[in-house]
PDB file of C-alpha atoms and ligand atoms in Angstrom:
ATOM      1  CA  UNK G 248       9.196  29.519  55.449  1.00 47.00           C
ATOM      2  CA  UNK G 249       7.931  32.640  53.735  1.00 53.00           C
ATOM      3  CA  UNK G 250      10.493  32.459  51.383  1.00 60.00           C
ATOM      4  CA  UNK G 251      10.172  28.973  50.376  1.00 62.00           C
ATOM      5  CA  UNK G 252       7.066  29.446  49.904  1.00 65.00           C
ATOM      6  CA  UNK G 253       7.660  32.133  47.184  1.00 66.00           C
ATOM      7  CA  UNK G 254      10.399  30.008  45.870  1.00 59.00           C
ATOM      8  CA  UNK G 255       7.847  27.232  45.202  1.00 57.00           C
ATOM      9  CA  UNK G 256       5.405  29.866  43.594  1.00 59.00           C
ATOM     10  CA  UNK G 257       7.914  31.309  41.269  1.00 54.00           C
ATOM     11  CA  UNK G 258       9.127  27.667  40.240  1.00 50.00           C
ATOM     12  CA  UNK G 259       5.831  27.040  39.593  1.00 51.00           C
ATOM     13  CA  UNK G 260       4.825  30.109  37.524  1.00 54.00           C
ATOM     14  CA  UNK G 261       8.431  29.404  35.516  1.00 49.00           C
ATOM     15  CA  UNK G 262       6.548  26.136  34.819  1.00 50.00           C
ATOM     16  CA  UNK G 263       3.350  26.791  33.405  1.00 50.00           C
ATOM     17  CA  UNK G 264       5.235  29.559  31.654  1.00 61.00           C
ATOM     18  CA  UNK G 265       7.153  27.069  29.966  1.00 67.00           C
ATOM     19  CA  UNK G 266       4.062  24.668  29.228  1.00 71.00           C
ATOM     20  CA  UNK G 267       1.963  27.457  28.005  1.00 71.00           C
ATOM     21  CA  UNK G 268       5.338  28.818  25.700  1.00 70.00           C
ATOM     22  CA  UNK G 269       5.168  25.707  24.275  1.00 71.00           C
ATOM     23  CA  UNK G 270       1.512  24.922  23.672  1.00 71.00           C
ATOM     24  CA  UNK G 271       1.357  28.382  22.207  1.00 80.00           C
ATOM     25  CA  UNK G 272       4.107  27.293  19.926  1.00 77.00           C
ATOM     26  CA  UNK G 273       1.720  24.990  18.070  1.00 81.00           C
ATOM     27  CA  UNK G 274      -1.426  26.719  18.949  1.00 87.00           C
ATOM     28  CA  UNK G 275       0.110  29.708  16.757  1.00 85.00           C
ATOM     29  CA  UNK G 276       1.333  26.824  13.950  1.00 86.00           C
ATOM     30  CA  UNK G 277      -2.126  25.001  13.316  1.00 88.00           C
ATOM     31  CA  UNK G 278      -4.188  28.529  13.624  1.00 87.00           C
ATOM     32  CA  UNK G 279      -1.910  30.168  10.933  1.00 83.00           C
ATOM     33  CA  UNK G 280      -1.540  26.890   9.045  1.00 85.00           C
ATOM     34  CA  UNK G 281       2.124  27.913   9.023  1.00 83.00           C
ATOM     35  CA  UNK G 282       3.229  24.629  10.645  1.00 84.00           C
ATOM     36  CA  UNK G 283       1.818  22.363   7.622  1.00 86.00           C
ATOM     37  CA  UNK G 284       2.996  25.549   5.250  1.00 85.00           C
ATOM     38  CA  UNK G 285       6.261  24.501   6.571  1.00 89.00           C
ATOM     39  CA  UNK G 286       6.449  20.967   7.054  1.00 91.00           C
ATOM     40  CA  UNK G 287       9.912  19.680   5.556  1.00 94.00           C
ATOM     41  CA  UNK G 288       9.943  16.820   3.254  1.00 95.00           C
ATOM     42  CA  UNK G 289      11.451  14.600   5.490  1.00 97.00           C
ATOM     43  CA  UNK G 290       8.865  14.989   7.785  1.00 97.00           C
ATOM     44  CA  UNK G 291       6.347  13.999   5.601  1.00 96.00           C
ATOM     45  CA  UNK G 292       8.594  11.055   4.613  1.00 97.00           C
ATOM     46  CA  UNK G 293       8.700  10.104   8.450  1.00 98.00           C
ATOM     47  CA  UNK G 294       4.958  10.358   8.268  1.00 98.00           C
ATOM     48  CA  UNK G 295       4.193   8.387   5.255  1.00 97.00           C
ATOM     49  CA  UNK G 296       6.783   5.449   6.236  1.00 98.00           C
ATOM     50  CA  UNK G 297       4.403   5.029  10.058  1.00 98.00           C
ATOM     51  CA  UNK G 298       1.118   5.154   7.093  1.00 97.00           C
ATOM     52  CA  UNK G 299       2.929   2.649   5.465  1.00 97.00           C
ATOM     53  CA  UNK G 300       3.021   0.474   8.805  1.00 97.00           C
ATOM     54  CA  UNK G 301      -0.646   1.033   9.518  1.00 97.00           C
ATOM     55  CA  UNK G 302      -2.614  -1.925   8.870  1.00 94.00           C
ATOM     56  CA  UNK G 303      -5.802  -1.977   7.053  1.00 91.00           C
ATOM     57  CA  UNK G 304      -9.285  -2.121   8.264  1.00 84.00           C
ATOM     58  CA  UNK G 305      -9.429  -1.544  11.963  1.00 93.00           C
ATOM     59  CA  UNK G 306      -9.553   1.169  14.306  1.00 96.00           C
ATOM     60  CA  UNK G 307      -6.358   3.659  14.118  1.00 97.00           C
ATOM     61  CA  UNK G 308      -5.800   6.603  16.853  1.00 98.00           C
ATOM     62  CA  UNK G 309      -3.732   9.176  15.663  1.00 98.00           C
ATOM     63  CA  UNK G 310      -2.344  10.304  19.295  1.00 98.00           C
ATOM     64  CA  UNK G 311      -1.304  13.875  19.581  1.00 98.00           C
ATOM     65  CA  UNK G 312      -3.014  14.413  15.916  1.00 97.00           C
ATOM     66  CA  UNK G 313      -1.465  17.810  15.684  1.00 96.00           C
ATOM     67  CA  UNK G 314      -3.602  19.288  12.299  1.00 95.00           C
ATOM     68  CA  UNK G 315      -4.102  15.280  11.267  1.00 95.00           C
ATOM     69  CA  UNK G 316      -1.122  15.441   8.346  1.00 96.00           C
ATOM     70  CA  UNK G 317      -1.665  11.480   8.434  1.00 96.00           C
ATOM     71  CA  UNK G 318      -5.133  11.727   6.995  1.00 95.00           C
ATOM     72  CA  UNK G 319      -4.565  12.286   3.299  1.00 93.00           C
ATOM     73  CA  UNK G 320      -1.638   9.726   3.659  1.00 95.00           C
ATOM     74  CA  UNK G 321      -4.432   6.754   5.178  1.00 94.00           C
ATOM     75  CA  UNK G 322      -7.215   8.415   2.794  1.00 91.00           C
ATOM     76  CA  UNK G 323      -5.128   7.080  -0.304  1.00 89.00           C
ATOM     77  CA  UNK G 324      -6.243   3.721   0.211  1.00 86.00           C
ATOM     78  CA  UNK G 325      -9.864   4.084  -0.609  1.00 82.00           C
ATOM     79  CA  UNK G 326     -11.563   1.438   0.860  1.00 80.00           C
ATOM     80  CA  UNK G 327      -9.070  -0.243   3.038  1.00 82.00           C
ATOM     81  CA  UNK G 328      -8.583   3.035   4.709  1.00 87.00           C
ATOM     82  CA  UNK G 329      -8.865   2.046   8.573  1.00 89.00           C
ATOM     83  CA  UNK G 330     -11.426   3.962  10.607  1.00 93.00           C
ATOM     84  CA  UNK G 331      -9.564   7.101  12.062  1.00 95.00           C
ATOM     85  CA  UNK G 332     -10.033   8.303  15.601  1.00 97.00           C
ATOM     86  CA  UNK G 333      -7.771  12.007  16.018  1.00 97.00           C
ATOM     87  CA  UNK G 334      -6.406  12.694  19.587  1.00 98.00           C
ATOM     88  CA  UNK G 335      -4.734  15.863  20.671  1.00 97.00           C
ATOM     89  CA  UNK G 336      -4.827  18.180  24.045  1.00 96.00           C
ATOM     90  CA  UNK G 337      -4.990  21.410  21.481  1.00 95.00           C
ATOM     91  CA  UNK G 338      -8.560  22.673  20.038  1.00 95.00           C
ATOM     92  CA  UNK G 339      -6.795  24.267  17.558  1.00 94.00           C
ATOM     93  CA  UNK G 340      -4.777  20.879  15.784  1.00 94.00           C
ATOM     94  CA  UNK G 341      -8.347  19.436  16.021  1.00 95.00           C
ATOM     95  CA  UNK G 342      -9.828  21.994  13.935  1.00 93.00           C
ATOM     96  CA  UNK G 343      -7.624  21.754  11.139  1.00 93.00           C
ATOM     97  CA  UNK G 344      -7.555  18.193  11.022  1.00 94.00           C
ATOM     98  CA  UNK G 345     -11.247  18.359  10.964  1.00 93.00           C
ATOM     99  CA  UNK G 346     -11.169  20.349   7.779  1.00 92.00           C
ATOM    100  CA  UNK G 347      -9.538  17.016   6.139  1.00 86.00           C
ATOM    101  CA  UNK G 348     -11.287  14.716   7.791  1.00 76.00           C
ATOM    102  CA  UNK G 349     -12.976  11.970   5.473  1.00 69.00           C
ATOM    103  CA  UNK G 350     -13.868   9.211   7.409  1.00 73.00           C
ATOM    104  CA  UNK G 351     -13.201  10.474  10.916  1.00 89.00           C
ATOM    105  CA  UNK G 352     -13.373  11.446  14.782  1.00 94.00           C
ATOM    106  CA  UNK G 353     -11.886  13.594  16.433  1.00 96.00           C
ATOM    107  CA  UNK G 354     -11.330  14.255  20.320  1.00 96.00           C
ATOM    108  CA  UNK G 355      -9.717  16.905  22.565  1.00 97.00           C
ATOM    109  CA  UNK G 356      -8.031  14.701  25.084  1.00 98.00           C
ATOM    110  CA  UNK G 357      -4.674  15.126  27.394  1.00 97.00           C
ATOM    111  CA  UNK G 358      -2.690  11.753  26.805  1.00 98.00           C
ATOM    112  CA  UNK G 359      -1.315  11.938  30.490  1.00 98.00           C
ATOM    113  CA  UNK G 360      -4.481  12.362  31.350  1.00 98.00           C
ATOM    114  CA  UNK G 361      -7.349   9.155  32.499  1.00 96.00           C
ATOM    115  CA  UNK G 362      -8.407   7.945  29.202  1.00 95.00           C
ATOM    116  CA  UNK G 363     -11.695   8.265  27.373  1.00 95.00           C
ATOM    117  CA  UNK G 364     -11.655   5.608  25.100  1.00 95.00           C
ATOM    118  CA  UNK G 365     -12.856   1.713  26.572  1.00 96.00           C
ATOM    119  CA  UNK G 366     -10.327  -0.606  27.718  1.00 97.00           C
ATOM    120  CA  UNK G 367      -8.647  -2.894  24.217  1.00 97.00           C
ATOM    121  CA  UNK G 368     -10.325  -1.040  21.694  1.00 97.00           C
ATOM    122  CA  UNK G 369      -8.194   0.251  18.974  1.00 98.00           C
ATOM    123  CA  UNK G 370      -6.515  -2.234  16.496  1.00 98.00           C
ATOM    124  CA  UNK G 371      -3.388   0.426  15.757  1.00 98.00           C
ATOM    125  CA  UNK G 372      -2.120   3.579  17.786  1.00 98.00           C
ATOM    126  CA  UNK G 373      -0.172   6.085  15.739  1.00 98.00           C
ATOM    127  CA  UNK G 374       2.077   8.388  18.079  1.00 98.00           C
ATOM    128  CA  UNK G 375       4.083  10.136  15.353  1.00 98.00           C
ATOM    129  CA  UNK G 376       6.316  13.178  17.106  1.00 98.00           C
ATOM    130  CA  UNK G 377       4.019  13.620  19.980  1.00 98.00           C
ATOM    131  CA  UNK G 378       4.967  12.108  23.506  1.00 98.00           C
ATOM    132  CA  UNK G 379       8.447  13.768  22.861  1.00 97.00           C
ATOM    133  CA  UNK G 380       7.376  17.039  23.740  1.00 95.00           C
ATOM    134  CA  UNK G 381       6.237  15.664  27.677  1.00 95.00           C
ATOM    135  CA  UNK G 382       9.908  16.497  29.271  1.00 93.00           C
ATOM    136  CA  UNK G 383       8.608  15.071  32.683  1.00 95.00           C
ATOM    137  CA  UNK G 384       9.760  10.759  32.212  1.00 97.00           C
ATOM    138  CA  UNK G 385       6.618  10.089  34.767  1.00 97.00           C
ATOM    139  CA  UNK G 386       4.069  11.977  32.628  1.00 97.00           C
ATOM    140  CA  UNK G 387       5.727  10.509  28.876  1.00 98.00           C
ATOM    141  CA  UNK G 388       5.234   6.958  31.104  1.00 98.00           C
ATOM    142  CA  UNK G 389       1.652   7.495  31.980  1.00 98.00           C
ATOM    143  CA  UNK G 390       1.064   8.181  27.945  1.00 98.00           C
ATOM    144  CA  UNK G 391       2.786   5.271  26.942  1.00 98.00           C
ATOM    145  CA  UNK G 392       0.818   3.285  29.521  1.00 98.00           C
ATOM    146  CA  UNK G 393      -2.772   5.159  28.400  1.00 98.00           C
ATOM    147  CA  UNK G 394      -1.878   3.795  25.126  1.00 98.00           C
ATOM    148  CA  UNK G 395      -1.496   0.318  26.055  1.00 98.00           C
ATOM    149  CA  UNK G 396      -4.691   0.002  27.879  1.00 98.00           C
ATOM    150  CA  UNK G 397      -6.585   1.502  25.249  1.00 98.00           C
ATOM    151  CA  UNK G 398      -5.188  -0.950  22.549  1.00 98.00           C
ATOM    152  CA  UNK G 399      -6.403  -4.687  22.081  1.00 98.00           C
ATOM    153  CA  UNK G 400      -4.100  -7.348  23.039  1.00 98.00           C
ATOM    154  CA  UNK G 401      -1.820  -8.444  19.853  1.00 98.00           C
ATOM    155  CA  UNK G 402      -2.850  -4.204  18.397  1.00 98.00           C
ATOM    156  CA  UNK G 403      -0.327  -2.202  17.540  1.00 98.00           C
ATOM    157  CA  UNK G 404       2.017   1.159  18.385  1.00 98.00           C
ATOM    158  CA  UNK G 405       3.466   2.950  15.574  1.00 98.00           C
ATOM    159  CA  UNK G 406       5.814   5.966  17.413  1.00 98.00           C
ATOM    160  CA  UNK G 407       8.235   8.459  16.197  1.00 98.00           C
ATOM    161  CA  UNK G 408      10.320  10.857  18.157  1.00 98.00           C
ATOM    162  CA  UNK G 409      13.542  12.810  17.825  1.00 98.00           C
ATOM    163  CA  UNK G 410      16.734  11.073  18.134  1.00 98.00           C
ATOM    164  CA  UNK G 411      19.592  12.573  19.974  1.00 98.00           C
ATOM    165  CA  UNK G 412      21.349  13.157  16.687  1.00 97.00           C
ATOM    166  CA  UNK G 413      18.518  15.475  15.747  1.00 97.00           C
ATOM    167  CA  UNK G 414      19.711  18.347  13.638  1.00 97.00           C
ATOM    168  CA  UNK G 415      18.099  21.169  12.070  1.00 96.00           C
ATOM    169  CA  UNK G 416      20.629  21.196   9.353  1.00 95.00           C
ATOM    170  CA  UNK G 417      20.841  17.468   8.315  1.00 97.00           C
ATOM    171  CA  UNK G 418      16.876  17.981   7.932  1.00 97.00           C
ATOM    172  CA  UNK G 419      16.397  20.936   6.127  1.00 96.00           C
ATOM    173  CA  UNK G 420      19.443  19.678   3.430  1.00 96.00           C
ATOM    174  CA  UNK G 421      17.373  16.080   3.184  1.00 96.00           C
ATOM    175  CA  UNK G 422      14.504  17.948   2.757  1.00 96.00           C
ATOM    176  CA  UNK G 423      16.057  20.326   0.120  1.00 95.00           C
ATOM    177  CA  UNK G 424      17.580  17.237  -2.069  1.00 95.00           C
ATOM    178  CA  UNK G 425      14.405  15.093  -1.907  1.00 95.00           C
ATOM    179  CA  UNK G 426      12.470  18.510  -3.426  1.00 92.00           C
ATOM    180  CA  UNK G 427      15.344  18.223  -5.965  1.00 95.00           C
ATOM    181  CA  UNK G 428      14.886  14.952  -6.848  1.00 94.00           C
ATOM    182  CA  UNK G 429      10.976  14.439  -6.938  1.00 93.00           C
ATOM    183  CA  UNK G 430       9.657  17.772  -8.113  1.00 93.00           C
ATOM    184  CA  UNK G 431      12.873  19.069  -9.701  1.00 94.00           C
ATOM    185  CA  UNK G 432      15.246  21.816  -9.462  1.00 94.00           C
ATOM    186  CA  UNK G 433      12.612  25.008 -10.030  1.00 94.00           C
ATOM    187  CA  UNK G 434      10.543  23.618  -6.650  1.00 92.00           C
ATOM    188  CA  UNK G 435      13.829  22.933  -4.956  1.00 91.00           C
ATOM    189  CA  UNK G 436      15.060  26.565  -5.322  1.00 93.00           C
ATOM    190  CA  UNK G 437      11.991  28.092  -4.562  1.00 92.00           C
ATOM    191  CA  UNK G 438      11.578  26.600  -0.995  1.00 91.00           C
ATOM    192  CA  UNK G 439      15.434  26.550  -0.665  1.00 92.00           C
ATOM    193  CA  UNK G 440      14.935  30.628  -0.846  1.00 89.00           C
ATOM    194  CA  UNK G 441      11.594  30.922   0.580  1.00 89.00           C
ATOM    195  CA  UNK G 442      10.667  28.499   2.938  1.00 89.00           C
ATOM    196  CA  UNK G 443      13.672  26.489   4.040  1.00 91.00           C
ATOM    197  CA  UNK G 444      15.066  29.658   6.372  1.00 91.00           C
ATOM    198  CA  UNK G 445      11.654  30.105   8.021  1.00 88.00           C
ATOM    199  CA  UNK G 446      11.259  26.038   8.437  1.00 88.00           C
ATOM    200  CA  UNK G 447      14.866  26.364  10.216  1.00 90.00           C
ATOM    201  CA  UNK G 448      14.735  29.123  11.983  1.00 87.00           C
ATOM    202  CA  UNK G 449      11.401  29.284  13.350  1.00 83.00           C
ATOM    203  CA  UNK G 450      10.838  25.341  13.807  1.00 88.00           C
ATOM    204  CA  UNK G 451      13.496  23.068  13.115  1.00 94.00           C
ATOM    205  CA  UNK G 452      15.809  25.091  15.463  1.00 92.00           C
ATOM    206  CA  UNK G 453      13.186  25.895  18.253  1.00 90.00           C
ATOM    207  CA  UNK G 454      13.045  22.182  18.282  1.00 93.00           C
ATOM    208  CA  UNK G 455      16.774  21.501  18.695  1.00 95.00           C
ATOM    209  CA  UNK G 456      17.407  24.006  21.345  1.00 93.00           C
ATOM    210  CA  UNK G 457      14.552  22.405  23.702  1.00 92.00           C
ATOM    211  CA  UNK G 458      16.032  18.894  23.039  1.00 95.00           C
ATOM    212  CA  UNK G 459      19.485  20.547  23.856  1.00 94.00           C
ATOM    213  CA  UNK G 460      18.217  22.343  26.947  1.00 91.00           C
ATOM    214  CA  UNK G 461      15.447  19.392  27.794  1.00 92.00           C
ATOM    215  CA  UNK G 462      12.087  20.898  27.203  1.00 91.00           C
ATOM    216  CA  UNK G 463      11.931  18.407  24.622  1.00 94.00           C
ATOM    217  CA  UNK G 464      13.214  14.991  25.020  1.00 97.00           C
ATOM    218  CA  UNK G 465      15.403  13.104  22.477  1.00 98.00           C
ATOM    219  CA  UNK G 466      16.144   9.377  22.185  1.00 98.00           C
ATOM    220  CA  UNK G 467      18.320   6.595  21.102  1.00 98.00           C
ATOM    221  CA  UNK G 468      16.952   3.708  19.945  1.00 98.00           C
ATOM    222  CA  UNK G 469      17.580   2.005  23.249  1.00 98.00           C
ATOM    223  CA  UNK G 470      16.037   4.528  25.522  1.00 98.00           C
ATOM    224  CA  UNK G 471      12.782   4.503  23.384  1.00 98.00           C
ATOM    225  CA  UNK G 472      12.622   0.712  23.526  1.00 98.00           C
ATOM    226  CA  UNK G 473      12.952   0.676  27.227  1.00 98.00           C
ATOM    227  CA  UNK G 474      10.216   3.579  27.569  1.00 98.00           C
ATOM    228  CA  UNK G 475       8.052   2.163  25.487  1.00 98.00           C
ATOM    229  CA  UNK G 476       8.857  -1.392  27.096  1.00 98.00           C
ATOM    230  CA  UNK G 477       8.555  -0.247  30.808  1.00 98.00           C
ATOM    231  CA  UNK G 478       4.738   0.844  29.819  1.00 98.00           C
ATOM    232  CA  UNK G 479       3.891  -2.893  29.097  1.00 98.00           C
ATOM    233  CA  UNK G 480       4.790  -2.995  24.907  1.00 98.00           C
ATOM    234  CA  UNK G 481       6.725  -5.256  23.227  1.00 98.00           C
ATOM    235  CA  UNK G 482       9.025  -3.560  20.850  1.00 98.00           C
ATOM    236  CA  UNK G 483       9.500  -5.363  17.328  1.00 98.00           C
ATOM    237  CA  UNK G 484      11.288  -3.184  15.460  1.00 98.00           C
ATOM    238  CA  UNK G 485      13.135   0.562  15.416  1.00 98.00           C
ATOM    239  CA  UNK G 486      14.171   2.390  12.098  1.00 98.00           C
ATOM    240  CA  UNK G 487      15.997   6.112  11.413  1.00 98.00           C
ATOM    241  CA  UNK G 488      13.491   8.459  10.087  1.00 98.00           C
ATOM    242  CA  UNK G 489      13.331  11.771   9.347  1.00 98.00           C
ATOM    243  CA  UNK G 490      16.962  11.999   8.091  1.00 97.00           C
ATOM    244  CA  UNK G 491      18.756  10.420  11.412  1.00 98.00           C
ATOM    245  CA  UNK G 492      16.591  13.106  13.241  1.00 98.00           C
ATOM    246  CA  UNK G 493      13.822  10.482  14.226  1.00 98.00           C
ATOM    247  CA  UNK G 494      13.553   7.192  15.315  1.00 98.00           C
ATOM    248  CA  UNK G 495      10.518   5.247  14.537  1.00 98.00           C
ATOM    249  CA  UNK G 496       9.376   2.466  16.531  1.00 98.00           C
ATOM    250  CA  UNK G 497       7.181  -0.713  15.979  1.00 98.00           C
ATOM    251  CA  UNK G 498       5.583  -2.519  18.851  1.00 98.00           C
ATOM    252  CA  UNK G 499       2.557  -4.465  20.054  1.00 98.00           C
ATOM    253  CA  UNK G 500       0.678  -5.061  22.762  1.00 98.00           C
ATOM    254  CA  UNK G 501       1.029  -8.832  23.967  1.00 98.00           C
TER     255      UNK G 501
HETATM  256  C1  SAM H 176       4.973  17.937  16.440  1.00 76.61           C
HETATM  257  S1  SAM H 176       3.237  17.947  16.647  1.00 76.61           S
HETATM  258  C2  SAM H 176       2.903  16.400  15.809  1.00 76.61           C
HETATM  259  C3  SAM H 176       1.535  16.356  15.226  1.00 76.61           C
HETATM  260  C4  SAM H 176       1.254  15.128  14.337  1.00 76.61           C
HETATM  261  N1  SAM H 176       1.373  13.893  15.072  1.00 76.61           N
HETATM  262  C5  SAM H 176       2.169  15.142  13.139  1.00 76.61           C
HETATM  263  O1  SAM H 176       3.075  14.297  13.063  1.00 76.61           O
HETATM  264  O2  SAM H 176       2.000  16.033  12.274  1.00 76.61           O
HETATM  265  C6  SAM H 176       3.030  17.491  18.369  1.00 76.61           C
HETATM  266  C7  SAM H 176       1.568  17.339  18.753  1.00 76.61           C
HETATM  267  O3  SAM H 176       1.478  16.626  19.976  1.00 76.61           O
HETATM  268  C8  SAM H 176       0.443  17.205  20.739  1.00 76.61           C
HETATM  269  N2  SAM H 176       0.637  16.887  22.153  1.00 76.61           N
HETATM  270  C9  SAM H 176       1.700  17.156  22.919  1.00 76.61           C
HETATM  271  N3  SAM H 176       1.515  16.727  24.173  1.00 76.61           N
HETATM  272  C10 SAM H 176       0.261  16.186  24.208  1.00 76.61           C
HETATM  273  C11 SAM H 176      -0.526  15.597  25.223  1.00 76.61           C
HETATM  274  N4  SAM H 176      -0.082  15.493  26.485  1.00 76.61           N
HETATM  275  N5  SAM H 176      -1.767  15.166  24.916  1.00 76.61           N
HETATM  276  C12 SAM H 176      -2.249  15.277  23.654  1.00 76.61           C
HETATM  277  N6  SAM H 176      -1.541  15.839  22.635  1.00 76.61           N
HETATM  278  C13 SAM H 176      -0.310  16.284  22.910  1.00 76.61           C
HETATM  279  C14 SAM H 176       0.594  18.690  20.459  1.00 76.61           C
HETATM  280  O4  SAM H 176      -0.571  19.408  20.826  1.00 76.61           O
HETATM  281  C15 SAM H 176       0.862  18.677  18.964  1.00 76.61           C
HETATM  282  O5  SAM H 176      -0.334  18.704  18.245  1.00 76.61           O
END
């Protein structure tokens, strides 16, 4: 009995371990500013294609903000910009998203955890790379079903996680090209020396080996669409993103 007991203490201390590893991860990221330092391109791609999907007007939570990268990309639209509410379980994400904020809110809140936000209020949620990093399904189900409460019937999810064919590599050469191509070859070399190793290294392949090893769950596009569809959404549509790293999924509440 005695033992068990200690078994169940250790497995739990390997746990929060693991939870704390991780939250540390992108504690360290938004402090630093190292993780928007070094975004890849095809991140930011991913990111601007879910703007793109946002409608205008409205009420838009950004769930699992992170250091609210999609503010600049909403912010373009002047006037149409929809109001934007920021989400994330980290103080520090908040606090650099705050620096950006324009038009904005911003609250520290758990997604697994019992919402704060009234029943069918928000027009659009934006869940861009968050709920992957829940590896327990129950826990990435209770976030998909917070969101779906929170939203108004016929509102909208906009979500993006990895795919199983997520690869460090196939990113940071996408990445690399698209520098190439849109601010030319000087720009290109410069982060290909520079930045790209640390992106990989540090990141990209952090990121692979917990979807390998399951501290991080990847998807296919049928797994997401049940997930997402087993929470109450109906999915419309799913896309490749982030260089066949990411899939990005469309779907409303009915
Ligand atoms: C890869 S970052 C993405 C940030 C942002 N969405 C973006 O695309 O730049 C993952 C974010 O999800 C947040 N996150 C993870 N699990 C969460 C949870 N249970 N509740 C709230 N935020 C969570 C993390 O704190 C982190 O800020």
């Amino acid at each position: 009995m005695a033992g068990e007991e200690e078994n169940r203490k250790k497995t739990g201390r390997a746990l929060l371990d693991k939870e704390a590893y991780r939250n540390n991860y992108w504690r360290l990221g938004f402090r630093s500013r190292l993780y928007d330092l070094f975004t890849p391109r095809a991140y930011t791609e991913s990111l601007s294609r879910a703007a793109a999907l946002v409608p205008d007007a409205g009420l838009c939570l950004d769930a699992g903000c992170g250091s609210g990268q999609l503010i600049p990309l909403l912010a373009r639209r002047g006037e149409s910009c929809p109001l934007y509410l920021g989400a994330d379980k980290l103080a520090e994400g908040l606090a650099r998203a705050r620096e950006r904020a324009g038009r904005a809110c911003f609250l520290r809140w758990d997604l697994t955890a019992e919402t704060p936000f009234a029943a069918a209020s928000i027009d659009v949620v934006v869940a861009h790379f968050s709920i992957y990093t829940l590896d327990d399904p129950p826990a990435r189900l209770m976030a998909w079903r917070n969101l779906f409460e929170l939203t108004r019937p016929g509102g909208q999810l906009i979500a993006a996680n990895p795919s199983t064919h997520y690869s460090a590599e196939t990113i940071i050469e996408h990445s690399l090209n698209s520098e190439q191509v849109q601010r030319g070859p000087l720009i290109a070399w410069l982060k290909r020396v520079f930045i790209a190793p640390i992106t990989r290294h540090l990141g990209l392949a952090y990121i692979q080996r917990q979807l390998e090893e399951g501290g991080f769950h990847a998807y296919t596009p049928e797994t997401f669409s049940a997930e997402v569809e087993s929470a109450g959404w109906r999915v419309k549509a799913v896309e490749p993103v982030y260089a066949g790293s990411g899939i990005l999924l469309t779907a409303r509440r009915p």
